[in-house]
Amino acid sequence: MCSYIVDKVRLKGSAKGQAGWIDVDTANVFFDHPYHAMLDHALGIDFVNEREGAQQRIAVELSAESAKQLALSILVALKRGAAEHGEAA
Amino acid sequence: MSYLPMTAGIVSFEGNNGDKGEAYYARPNVDRKMGGVILIHHLPGWDDWIQEAARKLAHYGFACIAPNLYFRDGPGTPDDVGARVRARGGVADSQFIGDMAGCQKFLRAQPESNGKVAVMGFCSGGRHAWLAGCSLPGFDAIVDCWGGNVVVDDPKDLSPIRPVAPIDLTEKMTAPVLGIFGNEDQRPSPDQVNRTEELLKKLGKTYEFHRYDGVGHGFFAAERPAYRAEQATDGWRKVYAFLDKYIGPRITV
């Protein structure tokens, strides 16, 4: 399906693409046909800077299972990091 | 036995509001009149697959224009431009209809045109094909390959840029329609396909629906896991035959 569904996550950080590092303020998250990945449907994340017009993006297309593992790993890393650095995750 | 020579390349067409659009145009390179097809890409964008499909239609005897519906959102590679358009929710139906009028005009202006034009699309392009066939006069055939959101069961799937479910415009459909669907697809689901067919029957429209077992969504896409050779080959044959009947005769060697 072509879902039209895009979940916009406002964020603070940087991402690196072919043109080097850029500040990013938004992640566009969707689950739909990928452009490149050898999958029928993929979880896509486009990291962009909307304040600067979102002309560049750093993109990933992941299988559903990979995306779930990644989400869990992010939470695990944040929890461990918070414990080691004494910060709230 | 031989094969048709072919010409393919990038052309310009006049889109909605007179905007200068770009498109891929492929046709048999013979001095004969032929039917034209407007081929609509799916939501991710103007990708390799749609150019391949345009050449396939040319190989089987039709002139085919595959417009880049996202030409206003460049510069950038088709995938980056597609991501930009996705992020803001797709293109407006009203703009799309204007672009279709421009593609019709392009096809009919070509010296090889026999005056007949079909619109065909895959996935969201199938929805677009249905929408165009119900919104714009001048089509001789419509081909909807597994168009999702033709039937809209959840009003949340409507938006200011897609304000109407294409199924609700079916009464205005003036051309015969071919539908190709997978019985394991969920968008459109078999139930939605059945309801669509019931409406076509009720309205007395000319249609052909072909449903395939053992396939889901996008089963023509040879470079993806969903590809099913047997059903895809049969589906393409149904497309050629339908187009031959309504916008042909198709060019043969």
mmCIF file of C-alpha atoms in Angstrom:
data_model
loop_
_atom_site.group_PDB
_atom_site.id
_atom_site.type_symbol
_atom_site.label_atom_id
_atom_site.label_comp_id
_atom_site.label_asym_id
_atom_site.label_seq_id
_atom_site.Cartn_x
_atom_site.Cartn_y
_atom_site.Cartn_z
ATOM 1 C CA MET A 1 0.000 0.000 0.000
ATOM 2 C CA CYS A 2 0.952 3.627 -0.386
ATOM 3 C CA SER A 3 -0.109 4.738 3.053
ATOM 4 C CA TYR A 4 0.292 8.548 3.088
ATOM 5 C CA ILE A 5 1.014 8.109 6.799
ATOM 6 C CA VAL A 6 3.925 10.165 8.077
ATOM 7 C CA ASP A 7 4.651 10.586 11.754
ATOM 8 C CA LYS A 8 6.720 13.703 12.362
ATOM 9 C CA VAL A 9 9.048 13.583 15.346
ATOM 10 C CA ARG A 10 10.512 16.897 16.457
ATOM 11 C CA LEU A 11 14.058 16.369 17.670
ATOM 12 C CA LYS A 12 17.357 18.024 18.399
ATOM 13 C CA GLY A 13 20.606 16.696 17.034
ATOM 14 C CA SER A 14 22.818 16.214 14.017
ATOM 15 C CA ALA A 15 23.113 13.681 11.231
ATOM 16 C CA LYS A 16 25.797 13.028 8.660
ATOM 17 C CA GLY A 17 25.206 12.428 4.986
ATOM 18 C CA GLN A 18 27.252 12.740 1.800
ATOM 19 C CA ALA A 19 27.475 16.499 2.203
ATOM 20 C CA GLY A 20 28.756 16.213 5.779
ATOM 21 C CA TRP A 21 27.052 16.995 9.048
ATOM 22 C CA ILE A 22 23.775 18.878 9.254
ATOM 23 C CA ASP A 23 21.614 19.966 12.155
ATOM 24 C CA VAL A 24 18.340 18.054 12.135
ATOM 25 C CA ASP A 25 15.089 19.108 13.750
ATOM 26 C CA THR A 26 12.638 16.526 12.404
ATOM 27 C CA ALA A 27 12.408 12.816 11.706
ATOM 28 C CA ASN A 28 9.723 11.814 9.198
ATOM 29 C CA VAL A 29 8.754 8.254 10.084
ATOM 30 C CA PHE A 30 6.639 6.094 7.793
ATOM 31 C CA PHE A 31 5.884 2.495 6.903
ATOM 32 C CA ASP A 32 5.392 2.040 3.181
ATOM 33 C CA HIS A 33 7.009 0.857 -0.042
ATOM 34 C CA PRO A 34 10.763 1.447 0.188
ATOM 35 C CA TYR A 35 12.682 3.104 -2.595
ATOM 36 C CA HIS A 36 15.798 0.963 -2.285
ATOM 37 C CA ALA A 37 15.521 -1.807 0.334
ATOM 38 C CA MET A 38 14.670 -5.275 -0.990
ATOM 39 C CA LEU A 39 11.416 -5.336 0.955
ATOM 40 C CA ASP A 40 7.747 -4.970 0.061
ATOM 41 C CA HIS A 41 7.230 -2.537 2.915
ATOM 42 C CA ALA A 42 9.787 -0.835 5.096
ATOM 43 C CA LEU A 43 9.993 1.432 8.108
ATOM 44 C CA GLY A 44 11.505 4.594 6.729
ATOM 45 C CA ILE A 45 13.064 7.427 8.658
ATOM 46 C CA ASP A 46 14.131 10.637 6.964
ATOM 47 C CA PHE A 47 16.167 12.965 9.182
ATOM 48 C CA VAL A 48 15.782 16.531 7.914
ATOM 49 C CA ASN A 49 16.065 20.151 8.931
ATOM 50 C CA GLU A 50 12.648 21.633 8.233
ATOM 51 C CA ARG A 51 13.666 25.093 9.421
ATOM 52 C CA GLU A 52 16.129 25.178 6.548
ATOM 53 C CA GLY A 53 13.682 23.794 4.009
ATOM 54 C CA ALA A 54 14.447 20.081 4.342
ATOM 55 C CA GLN A 55 16.373 20.033 1.061
ATOM 56 C CA GLN A 56 18.794 17.417 2.407
ATOM 57 C CA ARG A 57 17.872 14.233 4.203
ATOM 58 C CA ILE A 58 19.621 11.329 5.862
ATOM 59 C CA ALA A 59 17.455 8.303 5.188
ATOM 60 C CA VAL A 60 17.117 4.692 6.273
ATOM 61 C CA GLU A 61 14.725 1.973 5.110
ATOM 62 C CA LEU A 62 14.469 -0.943 7.552
ATOM 63 C CA SER A 63 12.504 -4.166 7.770
ATOM 64 C CA ALA A 64 9.757 -4.087 10.392
ATOM 65 C CA GLU A 65 11.652 -6.520 12.610
ATOM 66 C CA SER A 66 14.894 -4.545 12.277
ATOM 67 C CA ALA A 67 13.086 -1.357 13.177
ATOM 68 C CA LYS A 68 11.624 -2.915 16.312
ATOM 69 C CA GLN A 69 15.062 -4.173 17.372
ATOM 70 C CA LEU A 70 16.520 -0.746 16.709
ATOM 71 C CA ALA A 71 13.827 0.940 18.805
ATOM 72 C CA LEU A 72 14.512 -1.453 21.688
ATOM 73 C CA SER A 73 18.265 -0.928 21.361
ATOM 74 C CA ILE A 74 17.829 2.834 21.493
ATOM 75 C CA LEU A 75 15.882 2.517 24.726
ATOM 76 C CA VAL A 76 18.450 0.107 26.191
ATOM 77 C CA ALA A 77 21.352 2.389 25.261
ATOM 78 C CA LEU A 78 19.592 5.398 26.758
ATOM 79 C CA LYS A 79 18.894 3.529 29.979
ATOM 80 C CA ARG A 80 22.498 2.336 30.327
ATOM 81 C CA GLY A 81 23.834 5.749 29.405
ATOM 82 C CA ALA A 82 21.636 7.450 31.945
ATOM 83 C CA ALA A 83 22.839 5.061 34.645
ATOM 84 C CA GLU A 84 26.503 5.597 33.759
ATOM 85 C CA HIS A 85 26.281 9.339 33.323
ATOM 86 C CA GLY A 86 23.845 9.937 36.144
ATOM 87 C CA GLU A 87 21.281 11.602 33.886
ATOM 88 C CA ALA A 88 17.561 11.004 33.488
ATOM 89 C CA ALA A 89 16.929 9.046 30.256
ATOM 90 C CA MET B 1 9.377 -12.639 -35.930
ATOM 91 C CA SER B 2 11.046 -9.482 -34.755
ATOM 92 C CA TYR B 3 10.510 -6.725 -32.229
ATOM 93 C CA LEU B 4 9.217 -3.183 -32.423
ATOM 94 C CA PRO B 5 11.826 -0.439 -32.428
ATOM 95 C CA MET B 6 11.304 1.994 -29.576
ATOM 96 C CA THR B 7 12.011 5.612 -28.748
ATOM 97 C CA ALA B 8 12.117 6.746 -25.123
ATOM 98 C CA GLY B 9 13.229 9.858 -23.330
ATOM 99 C CA ILE B 10 12.341 12.880 -21.241
ATOM 100 C CA VAL B 11 9.683 15.273 -22.532
ATOM 101 C CA SER B 12 7.877 18.352 -21.247
ATOM 102 C CA PHE B 13 4.152 18.720 -20.756
ATOM 103 C CA GLU B 14 1.987 21.587 -19.582
ATOM 104 C CA GLY B 15 0.738 20.737 -16.111
ATOM 105 C CA ASN B 16 -1.787 22.287 -13.778
ATOM 106 C CA ASN B 17 -1.800 26.117 -13.874
ATOM 107 C CA GLY B 18 0.416 25.985 -16.951
ATOM 108 C CA ASP B 19 3.386 24.674 -14.936
ATOM 109 C CA LYS B 20 6.045 23.066 -17.101
ATOM 110 C CA GLY B 21 6.232 19.415 -16.101
ATOM 111 C CA GLU B 22 8.641 16.645 -16.998
ATOM 112 C CA ALA B 23 7.714 13.144 -18.036
ATOM 113 C CA TYR B 24 9.169 9.982 -19.486
ATOM 114 C CA TYR B 25 7.726 9.153 -22.886
ATOM 115 C CA ALA B 26 8.196 5.791 -24.600
ATOM 116 C CA ARG B 27 6.609 4.667 -27.864
ATOM 117 C CA PRO B 28 7.075 2.224 -30.691
ATOM 118 C CA ASN B 29 9.240 3.989 -33.244
ATOM 119 C CA VAL B 30 7.096 3.249 -36.280
ATOM 120 C CA ASP B 31 5.210 5.496 -38.673
ATOM 121 C CA ARG B 32 1.749 4.372 -37.556
ATOM 122 C CA LYS B 33 -1.053 5.705 -35.358
ATOM 123 C CA MET B 34 -1.276 4.306 -31.825
ATOM 124 C CA GLY B 35 -3.179 4.678 -28.565
ATOM 125 C CA GLY B 36 -1.622 6.551 -25.669
ATOM 126 C CA VAL B 37 -1.385 5.672 -21.974
ATOM 127 C CA ILE B 38 -0.760 8.015 -19.065
ATOM 128 C CA LEU B 39 1.068 5.896 -16.497
ATOM 129 C CA ILE B 40 0.956 7.094 -12.898
ATOM 130 C CA HIS B 41 3.709 6.346 -10.387
ATOM 131 C CA HIS B 42 3.094 5.352 -6.796
ATOM 132 C CA LEU B 43 3.605 7.532 -3.725
ATOM 133 C CA PRO B 44 7.381 6.980 -3.314
ATOM 134 C CA GLY B 45 7.898 8.760 -6.585
ATOM 135 C CA TRP B 46 8.968 8.718 -10.204
ATOM 136 C CA ASP B 47 11.131 5.642 -9.877
ATOM 137 C CA ASP B 48 12.950 3.178 -12.128
ATOM 138 C CA TRP B 49 9.984 0.832 -12.076
ATOM 139 C CA ILE B 50 7.613 3.303 -13.673
ATOM 140 C CA GLN B 51 10.068 3.994 -16.495
ATOM 141 C CA GLU B 52 10.411 0.245 -17.028
ATOM 142 C CA ALA B 53 6.639 -0.155 -17.097
ATOM 143 C CA ALA B 54 6.392 2.676 -19.653
ATOM 144 C CA ARG B 55 8.889 0.880 -21.896
ATOM 145 C CA LYS B 56 6.952 -2.351 -21.427
ATOM 146 C CA LEU B 57 3.773 -0.701 -22.677
ATOM 147 C CA ALA B 58 5.681 0.739 -25.632
ATOM 148 C CA HIS B 59 7.127 -2.691 -26.355
ATOM 149 C CA TYR B 60 3.585 -4.029 -26.514
ATOM 150 C CA GLY B 61 2.420 -1.382 -28.935
ATOM 151 C CA PHE B 62 1.287 1.738 -27.070
ATOM 152 C CA ALA B 63 2.657 5.259 -26.613
ATOM 153 C CA CYS B 64 3.160 5.869 -22.915
ATOM 154 C CA ILE B 65 3.781 9.036 -20.952
ATOM 155 C CA ALA B 66 4.811 8.612 -17.315
ATOM 156 C CA PRO B 67 4.665 12.079 -15.746
ATOM 157 C CA ASN B 68 6.712 13.037 -12.730
ATOM 158 C CA LEU B 69 3.904 14.197 -10.465
ATOM 159 C CA TYR B 70 6.517 15.729 -8.150
ATOM 160 C CA PHE B 71 8.254 17.924 -10.728
ATOM 161 C CA ARG B 72 7.431 21.049 -8.724
ATOM 162 C CA ASP B 73 9.353 19.775 -5.700
ATOM 163 C CA GLY B 74 12.852 19.558 -7.132
ATOM 164 C CA PRO B 75 15.714 19.850 -7.394
ATOM 165 C CA GLY B 76 16.935 16.493 -6.227
ATOM 166 C CA THR B 77 17.005 12.842 -7.075
ATOM 167 C CA PRO B 78 13.573 11.230 -7.526
ATOM 168 C CA ASP B 79 13.814 9.466 -4.156
ATOM 169 C CA ASP B 80 14.741 12.659 -2.269
ATOM 170 C CA VAL B 81 12.002 14.605 -4.026
ATOM 171 C CA GLY B 82 9.545 11.793 -3.242
ATOM 172 C CA ALA B 83 10.512 11.963 0.431
ATOM 173 C CA ARG B 84 9.879 15.710 0.420
ATOM 174 C CA VAL B 85 6.406 15.234 -1.070
ATOM 175 C CA ARG B 86 5.590 12.393 1.325
ATOM 176 C CA ALA B 87 6.551 14.575 4.286
ATOM 177 C CA ARG B 88 3.836 17.026 3.413
ATOM 178 C CA GLY B 89 1.243 14.354 2.678
ATOM 179 C CA GLY B 90 1.363 13.895 -1.098
ATOM 180 C CA VAL B 91 0.095 16.018 -3.972
ATOM 181 C CA ALA B 92 -3.338 17.642 -4.043
ATOM 182 C CA ASP B 93 -5.977 15.867 -6.096
ATOM 183 C CA SER B 94 -6.900 19.129 -7.800
ATOM 184 C CA GLN B 95 -3.304 19.657 -8.949
ATOM 185 C CA PHE B 96 -3.105 16.061 -10.128
ATOM 186 C CA ILE B 97 -6.230 16.473 -12.280
ATOM 187 C CA GLY B 98 -4.690 19.527 -13.927
ATOM 188 C CA ASP B 99 -1.540 17.553 -14.654
ATOM 189 C CA MET B 100 -3.618 14.776 -16.225
ATOM 190 C CA ALA B 101 -5.303 17.248 -18.541
ATOM 191 C CA GLY B 102 -1.836 18.339 -19.655
ATOM 192 C CA CYS B 103 -0.738 14.748 -20.286
ATOM 193 C CA GLN B 104 -3.873 14.048 -22.328
ATOM 194 C CA LYS B 105 -3.108 17.130 -24.406
ATOM 195 C CA PHE B 106 0.502 16.002 -24.887
ATOM 196 C CA LEU B 107 -0.495 12.541 -26.082
ATOM 197 C CA ARG B 108 -3.156 13.744 -28.492
ATOM 198 C CA ALA B 109 -0.776 16.337 -29.935
ATOM 199 C CA GLN B 110 1.758 13.710 -31.000
ATOM 200 C CA PRO B 111 1.759 12.834 -34.712
ATOM 201 C CA GLU B 112 1.581 9.131 -33.849
ATOM 202 C CA SER B 113 -1.580 9.510 -31.725
ATOM 203 C CA ASN B 114 -4.725 7.703 -32.816
ATOM 204 C CA GLY B 115 -6.670 10.070 -30.557
ATOM 205 C CA LYS B 116 -7.375 7.525 -27.831
ATOM 206 C CA VAL B 117 -5.979 7.849 -24.312
ATOM 207 C CA ALA B 118 -5.987 5.575 -21.266
ATOM 208 C CA VAL B 119 -4.896 6.290 -17.702
ATOM 209 C CA MET B 120 -3.230 3.568 -15.668
ATOM 210 C CA GLY B 121 -1.578 3.438 -12.283
ATOM 211 C CA PHE B 122 -0.200 1.247 -9.555
ATOM 212 C CA CYS B 123 -1.036 1.478 -5.852
ATOM 213 C CA SER B 124 -1.671 5.175 -5.081
ATOM 214 C CA GLY B 125 -1.377 5.581 -8.850
ATOM 215 C CA GLY B 126 -4.318 3.177 -9.168
ATOM 216 C CA ARG B 127 -6.302 5.508 -6.954
ATOM 217 C CA HIS B 128 -5.143 8.383 -9.113
ATOM 218 C CA ALA B 129 -6.209 6.548 -12.275
ATOM 219 C CA TRP B 130 -9.690 6.035 -10.821
ATOM 220 C CA LEU B 131 -9.848 9.667 -9.721
ATOM 221 C CA ALA B 132 -8.761 10.939 -13.136
ATOM 222 C CA GLY B 133 -11.224 8.685 -14.923
ATOM 223 C CA CYS B 134 -14.067 10.125 -12.854
ATOM 224 C CA SER B 135 -12.934 13.758 -12.843
ATOM 225 C CA LEU B 136 -11.746 14.497 -16.340
ATOM 226 C CA PRO B 137 -13.433 13.876 -19.681
ATOM 227 C CA GLY B 138 -11.454 12.455 -22.561
ATOM 228 C CA PHE B 139 -10.346 9.055 -21.326
ATOM 229 C CA ASP B 140 -11.091 5.953 -23.372
ATOM 230 C CA ALA B 141 -9.920 3.425 -20.778
ATOM 231 C CA ILE B 142 -8.882 3.268 -17.127
ATOM 232 C CA VAL B 143 -6.572 0.681 -15.546
ATOM 233 C CA ASP B 144 -6.448 0.459 -11.770
ATOM 234 C CA CYS B 145 -3.771 -1.890 -10.436
ATOM 235 C CA TRP B 146 -4.492 -2.430 -6.730
ATOM 236 C CA GLY B 147 -5.321 1.190 -6.010
ATOM 237 C CA GLY B 148 -5.524 1.729 -2.266
ATOM 238 C CA ASN B 149 -7.870 4.354 -0.825
ATOM 239 C CA VAL B 150 -10.252 4.252 -3.779
ATOM 240 C CA VAL B 151 -12.678 3.118 -1.089
ATOM 241 C CA VAL B 152 -12.192 5.134 2.089
ATOM 242 C CA ASP B 153 -13.650 3.432 5.154
ATOM 243 C CA ASP B 154 -12.034 5.732 7.696
ATOM 244 C CA PRO B 155 -12.836 9.428 7.194
ATOM 245 C CA LYS B 156 -9.449 10.212 8.747
ATOM 246 C CA ASP B 157 -7.941 9.068 5.440
ATOM 247 C CA LEU B 158 -9.526 12.088 3.754
ATOM 248 C CA SER B 159 -7.764 15.444 3.970
ATOM 249 C CA PRO B 160 -7.966 18.947 2.505
ATOM 250 C CA ILE B 161 -5.774 17.829 -0.402
ATOM 251 C CA ARG B 162 -7.655 14.529 -0.852
ATOM 252 C CA PRO B 163 -11.156 15.625 0.108
ATOM 253 C CA VAL B 164 -13.218 12.953 -1.659
ATOM 254 C CA ALA B 165 -13.016 9.160 -1.849
ATOM 255 C CA PRO B 166 -12.654 8.290 -5.556
ATOM 256 C CA ILE B 167 -15.317 5.594 -5.189
ATOM 257 C CA ASP B 168 -17.853 8.357 -4.496
ATOM 258 C CA LEU B 169 -17.145 9.828 -7.938
ATOM 259 C CA THR B 170 -17.765 6.569 -9.826
ATOM 260 C CA GLU B 171 -21.070 7.726 -11.280
ATOM 261 C CA LYS B 172 -19.068 10.229 -13.341
ATOM 262 C CA MET B 173 -16.782 7.544 -14.802
ATOM 263 C CA THR B 174 -17.195 7.583 -18.561
ATOM 264 C CA ALA B 175 -14.600 5.044 -19.725
ATOM 265 C CA PRO B 176 -14.365 1.262 -19.265
ATOM 266 C CA VAL B 177 -12.234 0.267 -16.282
ATOM 267 C CA LEU B 178 -9.910 -2.692 -15.749
ATOM 268 C CA GLY B 179 -9.084 -3.655 -12.170
ATOM 269 C CA ILE B 180 -6.210 -5.963 -11.186
ATOM 270 C CA PHE B 181 -6.120 -7.077 -7.552
ATOM 271 C CA GLY B 182 -4.427 -9.524 -5.181
ATOM 272 C CA ASN B 183 -6.664 -11.526 -2.896
ATOM 273 C CA GLU B 184 -4.147 -11.228 -0.056
ATOM 274 C CA ASP B 185 -3.955 -7.453 -0.310
ATOM 275 C CA GLN B 186 -5.399 -5.412 2.538
ATOM 276 C CA ARG B 187 -5.372 -2.039 0.806
ATOM 277 C CA PRO B 188 -7.534 -2.542 -1.163
ATOM 278 C CA SER B 189 -8.944 -5.479 0.756
ATOM 279 C CA PRO B 190 -10.976 -8.177 -1.049
ATOM 280 C CA ASP B 191 -14.061 -6.753 0.650
ATOM 281 C CA GLN B 192 -13.330 -3.267 -0.721
ATOM 282 C CA VAL B 193 -12.772 -4.730 -4.194
ATOM 283 C CA ASN B 194 -16.103 -6.571 -3.945
ATOM 284 C CA ARG B 195 -17.911 -3.417 -2.887
ATOM 285 C CA THR B 196 -16.296 -1.525 -5.757
ATOM 286 C CA GLU B 197 -17.465 -4.139 -8.228
ATOM 287 C CA GLU B 198 -20.996 -4.064 -6.800
ATOM 288 C CA LEU B 199 -21.120 -0.320 -7.349
ATOM 289 C CA LEU B 200 -19.875 -0.613 -10.937
ATOM 290 C CA LYS B 201 -22.587 -3.198 -11.613
ATOM 291 C CA LYS B 202 -25.242 -1.056 -9.988
ATOM 292 C CA LEU B 203 -24.229 1.967 -12.061
ATOM 293 C CA GLY B 204 -24.101 -0.082 -15.258
ATOM 294 C CA LYS B 205 -20.445 0.710 -15.931
ATOM 295 C CA THR B 206 -18.283 -1.285 -18.314
ATOM 296 C CA TYR B 207 -15.579 -3.024 -16.336
ATOM 297 C CA GLU B 208 -13.319 -6.058 -15.996
ATOM 298 C CA PHE B 209 -12.014 -7.114 -12.590
ATOM 299 C CA HIS B 210 -9.355 -9.797 -12.203
ATOM 300 C CA ARG B 211 -8.505 -11.123 -8.752
ATOM 301 C CA TYR B 212 -5.479 -13.315 -8.164
ATOM 302 C CA ASP B 213 -4.992 -15.886 -5.451
ATOM 303 C CA GLY B 214 -1.638 -16.217 -3.777
ATOM 304 C CA VAL B 215 -0.680 -12.570 -4.229
ATOM 305 C CA GLY B 216 -0.899 -9.461 -2.131
ATOM 306 C CA HIS B 217 0.015 -5.919 -3.039
ATOM 307 C CA GLY B 218 2.345 -4.854 -5.825
ATOM 308 C CA PHE B 219 2.867 -8.270 -7.354
ATOM 309 C CA PHE B 220 4.034 -6.888 -10.753
ATOM 310 C CA ALA B 221 7.223 -5.493 -9.163
ATOM 311 C CA ALA B 222 9.854 -7.962 -10.337
ATOM 312 C CA GLU B 223 12.547 -6.499 -8.078
ATOM 313 C CA ARG B 224 10.596 -6.980 -4.847
ATOM 314 C CA PRO B 225 9.662 -10.042 -2.751
ATOM 315 C CA ALA B 226 5.942 -9.564 -3.521
ATOM 316 C CA TYR B 227 6.554 -10.411 -7.195
ATOM 317 C CA ARG B 228 4.612 -13.432 -8.428
ATOM 318 C CA ALA B 229 5.677 -14.383 -11.931
ATOM 319 C CA GLU B 230 2.652 -16.392 -13.000
ATOM 320 C CA GLN B 231 0.030 -13.935 -11.789
ATOM 321 C CA ALA B 232 2.010 -10.895 -12.936
ATOM 322 C CA THR B 233 2.447 -12.300 -16.435
ATOM 323 C CA ASP B 234 -1.251 -13.034 -16.689
ATOM 324 C CA GLY B 235 -2.092 -9.602 -15.272
ATOM 325 C CA TRP B 236 0.061 -7.822 -17.842
ATOM 326 C CA ARG B 237 -1.628 -9.827 -20.608
ATOM 327 C CA LYS B 238 -4.988 -8.679 -19.304
ATOM 328 C CA VAL B 239 -3.708 -5.092 -19.453
ATOM 329 C CA TYR B 240 -2.476 -5.382 -23.054
ATOM 330 C CA ALA B 241 -5.745 -6.997 -24.167
ATOM 331 C CA PHE B 242 -7.867 -4.350 -22.441
ATOM 332 C CA LEU B 243 -5.855 -1.491 -23.907
ATOM 333 C CA ASP B 244 -5.902 -3.139 -27.333
ATOM 334 C CA LYS B 245 -9.685 -3.298 -27.139
ATOM 335 C CA TYR B 246 -10.328 0.247 -25.992
ATOM 336 C CA ILE B 247 -7.436 2.400 -27.233
ATOM 337 C CA GLY B 248 -5.957 0.113 -29.878
ATOM 338 C CA PRO B 249 -5.314 -1.589 -32.034
ATOM 339 C CA ARG B 250 -1.931 -1.980 -30.423
ATOM 340 C CA ILE B 251 1.056 -1.796 -32.720
ATOM 341 C CA THR B 252 2.543 -5.137 -33.617
ATOM 342 C CA VAL B 253 5.435 -6.110 -35.816
#
